[in-house]
Coordinates of C-alpha atoms and ligand atoms in Angstrom, one line a residue:
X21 CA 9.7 8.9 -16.9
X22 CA 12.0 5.9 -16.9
X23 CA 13.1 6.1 -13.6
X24 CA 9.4 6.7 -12.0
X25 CA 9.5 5.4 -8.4
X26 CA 6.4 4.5 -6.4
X27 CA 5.8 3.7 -2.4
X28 CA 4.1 0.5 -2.3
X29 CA 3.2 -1.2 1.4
X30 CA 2.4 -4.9 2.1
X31 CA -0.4 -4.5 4.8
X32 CA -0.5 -6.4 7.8
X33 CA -2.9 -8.2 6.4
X34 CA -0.4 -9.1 3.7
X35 CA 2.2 -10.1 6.0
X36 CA 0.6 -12.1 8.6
X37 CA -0.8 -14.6 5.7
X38 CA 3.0 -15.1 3.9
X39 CA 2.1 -12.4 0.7
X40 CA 4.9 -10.9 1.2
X41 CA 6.9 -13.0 -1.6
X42 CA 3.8 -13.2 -3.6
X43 CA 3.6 -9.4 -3.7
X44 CA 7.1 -8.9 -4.6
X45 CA 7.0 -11.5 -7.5
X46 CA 4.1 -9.9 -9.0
X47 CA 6.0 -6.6 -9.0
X48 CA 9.1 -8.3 -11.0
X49 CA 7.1 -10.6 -12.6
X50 CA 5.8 -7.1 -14.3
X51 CA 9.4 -5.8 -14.6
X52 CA 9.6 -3.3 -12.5
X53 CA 12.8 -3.1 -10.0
X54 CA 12.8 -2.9 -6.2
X55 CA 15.1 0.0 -5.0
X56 CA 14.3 -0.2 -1.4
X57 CA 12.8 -2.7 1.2
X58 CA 12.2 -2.3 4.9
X59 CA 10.1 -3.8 7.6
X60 CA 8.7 -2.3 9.9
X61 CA 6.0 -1.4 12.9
X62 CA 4.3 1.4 11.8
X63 CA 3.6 4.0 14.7
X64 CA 0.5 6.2 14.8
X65 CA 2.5 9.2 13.9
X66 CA 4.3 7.9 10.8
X67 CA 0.4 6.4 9.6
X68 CA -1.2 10.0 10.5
X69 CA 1.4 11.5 8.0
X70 CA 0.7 9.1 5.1
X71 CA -2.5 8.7 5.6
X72 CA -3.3 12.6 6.0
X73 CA -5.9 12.9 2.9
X74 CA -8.1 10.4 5.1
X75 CA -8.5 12.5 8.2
X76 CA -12.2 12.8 9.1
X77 CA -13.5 9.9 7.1
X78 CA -15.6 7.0 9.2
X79 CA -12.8 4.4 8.6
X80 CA -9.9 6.3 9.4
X81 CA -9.0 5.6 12.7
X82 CA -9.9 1.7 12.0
X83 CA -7.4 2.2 8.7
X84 CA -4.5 3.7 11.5
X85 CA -5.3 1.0 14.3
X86 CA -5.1 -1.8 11.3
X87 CA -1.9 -0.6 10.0
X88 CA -0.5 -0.3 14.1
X89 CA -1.7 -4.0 14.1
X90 CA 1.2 -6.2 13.0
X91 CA 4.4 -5.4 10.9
X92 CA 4.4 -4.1 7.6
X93 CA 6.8 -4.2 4.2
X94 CA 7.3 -0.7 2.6
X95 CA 8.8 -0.7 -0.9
X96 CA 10.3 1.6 -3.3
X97 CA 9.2 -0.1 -6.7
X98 CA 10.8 1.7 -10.0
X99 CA 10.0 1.9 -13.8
X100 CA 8.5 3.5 -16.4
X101 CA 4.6 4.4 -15.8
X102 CA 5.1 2.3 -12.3
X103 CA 3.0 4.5 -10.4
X104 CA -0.4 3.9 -12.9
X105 CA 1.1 0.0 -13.4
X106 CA 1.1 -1.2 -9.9
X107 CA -2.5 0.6 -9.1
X108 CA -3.5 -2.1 -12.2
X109 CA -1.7 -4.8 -10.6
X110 CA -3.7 -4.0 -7.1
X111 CA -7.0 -4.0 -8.5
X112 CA -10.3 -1.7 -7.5
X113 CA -9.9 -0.7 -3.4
X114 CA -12.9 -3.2 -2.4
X115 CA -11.7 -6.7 -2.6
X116 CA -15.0 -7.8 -3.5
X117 CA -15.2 -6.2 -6.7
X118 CA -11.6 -6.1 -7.4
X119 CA -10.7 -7.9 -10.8
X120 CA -9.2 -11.6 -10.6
X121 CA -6.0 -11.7 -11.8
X122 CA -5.5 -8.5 -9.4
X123 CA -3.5 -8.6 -5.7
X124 CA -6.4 -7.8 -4.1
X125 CA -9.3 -9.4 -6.7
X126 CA -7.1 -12.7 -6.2
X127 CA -5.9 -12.6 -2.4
X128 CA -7.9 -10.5 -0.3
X129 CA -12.0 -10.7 0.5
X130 CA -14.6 -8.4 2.7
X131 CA -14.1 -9.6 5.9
X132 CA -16.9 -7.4 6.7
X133 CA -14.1 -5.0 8.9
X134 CA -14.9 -1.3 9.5
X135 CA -11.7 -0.2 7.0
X136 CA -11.3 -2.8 4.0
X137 CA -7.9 -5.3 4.4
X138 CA -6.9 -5.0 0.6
X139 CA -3.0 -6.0 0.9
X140 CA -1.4 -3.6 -0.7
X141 CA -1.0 0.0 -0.4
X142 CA 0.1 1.8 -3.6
X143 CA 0.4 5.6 -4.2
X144 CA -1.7 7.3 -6.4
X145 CA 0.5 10.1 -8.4
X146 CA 4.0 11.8 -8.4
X147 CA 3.4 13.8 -6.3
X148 CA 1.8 11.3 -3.3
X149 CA 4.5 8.6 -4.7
X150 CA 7.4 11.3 -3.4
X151 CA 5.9 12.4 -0.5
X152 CA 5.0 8.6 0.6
X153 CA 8.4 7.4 -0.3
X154 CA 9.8 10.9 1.8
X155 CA 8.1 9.3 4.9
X156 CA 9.0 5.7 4.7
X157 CA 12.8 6.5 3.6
X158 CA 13.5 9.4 4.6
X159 CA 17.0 8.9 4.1
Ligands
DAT204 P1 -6.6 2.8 -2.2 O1 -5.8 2.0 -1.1 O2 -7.2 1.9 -3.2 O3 -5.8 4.0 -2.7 P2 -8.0 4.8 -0.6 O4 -6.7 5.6 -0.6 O5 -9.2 5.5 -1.0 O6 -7.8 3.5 -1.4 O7 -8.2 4.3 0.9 C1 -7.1 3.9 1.7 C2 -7.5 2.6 2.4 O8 -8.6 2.8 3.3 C3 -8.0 1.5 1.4 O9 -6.9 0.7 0.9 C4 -8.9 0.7 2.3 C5 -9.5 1.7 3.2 N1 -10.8 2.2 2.7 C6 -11.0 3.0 1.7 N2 -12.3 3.3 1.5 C7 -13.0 2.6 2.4 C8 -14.4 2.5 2.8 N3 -15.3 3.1 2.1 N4 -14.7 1.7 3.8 C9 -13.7 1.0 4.5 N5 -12.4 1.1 4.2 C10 -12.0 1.9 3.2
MG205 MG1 -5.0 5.6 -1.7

């Protein structure tokens, strides 16, 4: 689908060490087009809704209190295969392991924090890339 869109967020993490620009290069750099930018503060009830398929887990309330911590970037990135293209361009979930030449095998690192700081967020099908986006622009 040419016109695939994906929700991708720059993490506090991301933000409070000046990624922000880094992260959005990488995206172009790849070709695919930004079609919407915001930041924001998340608030528990916004991270609750995109981060439903994590209730219960051990490091989900660390994940919500890290995402309340410090402002975020949410993105609407387009293009053809985008949603399977930026996962690549994130690399594996643990920083550790993630692949140099990767967002987060390059610029992130276990801290040795209950929920992993990785960067980047970066939806995982269709059908979590329009629900995501739904939340986060609901415009
Ligand atoms: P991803 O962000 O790669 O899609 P995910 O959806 O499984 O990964 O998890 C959401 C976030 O939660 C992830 O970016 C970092 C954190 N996380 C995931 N698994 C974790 C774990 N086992 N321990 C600590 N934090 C974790
Ligand atoms: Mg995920």
């Amino acid at each position: 689908m040419q016109n695939e869109q994906t929700l991708i967020l720059v993490k506090p993490d991301g933000v409070s060490r000046g990624l922000v620009g880094e992260v959005i290069s990488r995206i172009e750099s790849k070709g695919y087009a930004i079609d919407a930018l915001r930041m924001l503060n998340a608030d528990r009830s916004l991270l609750e809704q995109h981060y439903e398929e994590h209730v219960g887990k051990v490091f989900y309330e660390p994940l919500v209190e890290f995402m309340m911590s410090g402002p975020i970037v949410a993105i609407v990135a387009s293009g053809n295969r985008v949603i399977e293209g930026f996962r690549s361009l994130a690399g594996a979930t643990d920083p550790t392991v993630a692949a140099p030449g990767t967002i987060r095998g390059d610029l992130a690192r276990d801290q040795g924090t209950k929920v992993v700081q990785n960067i980047v967020h970066g939806s995982d099908s269709p059908e979590s890339a329009a629900r995501e986006i739904q939340i986060f622009f609901p415009q």
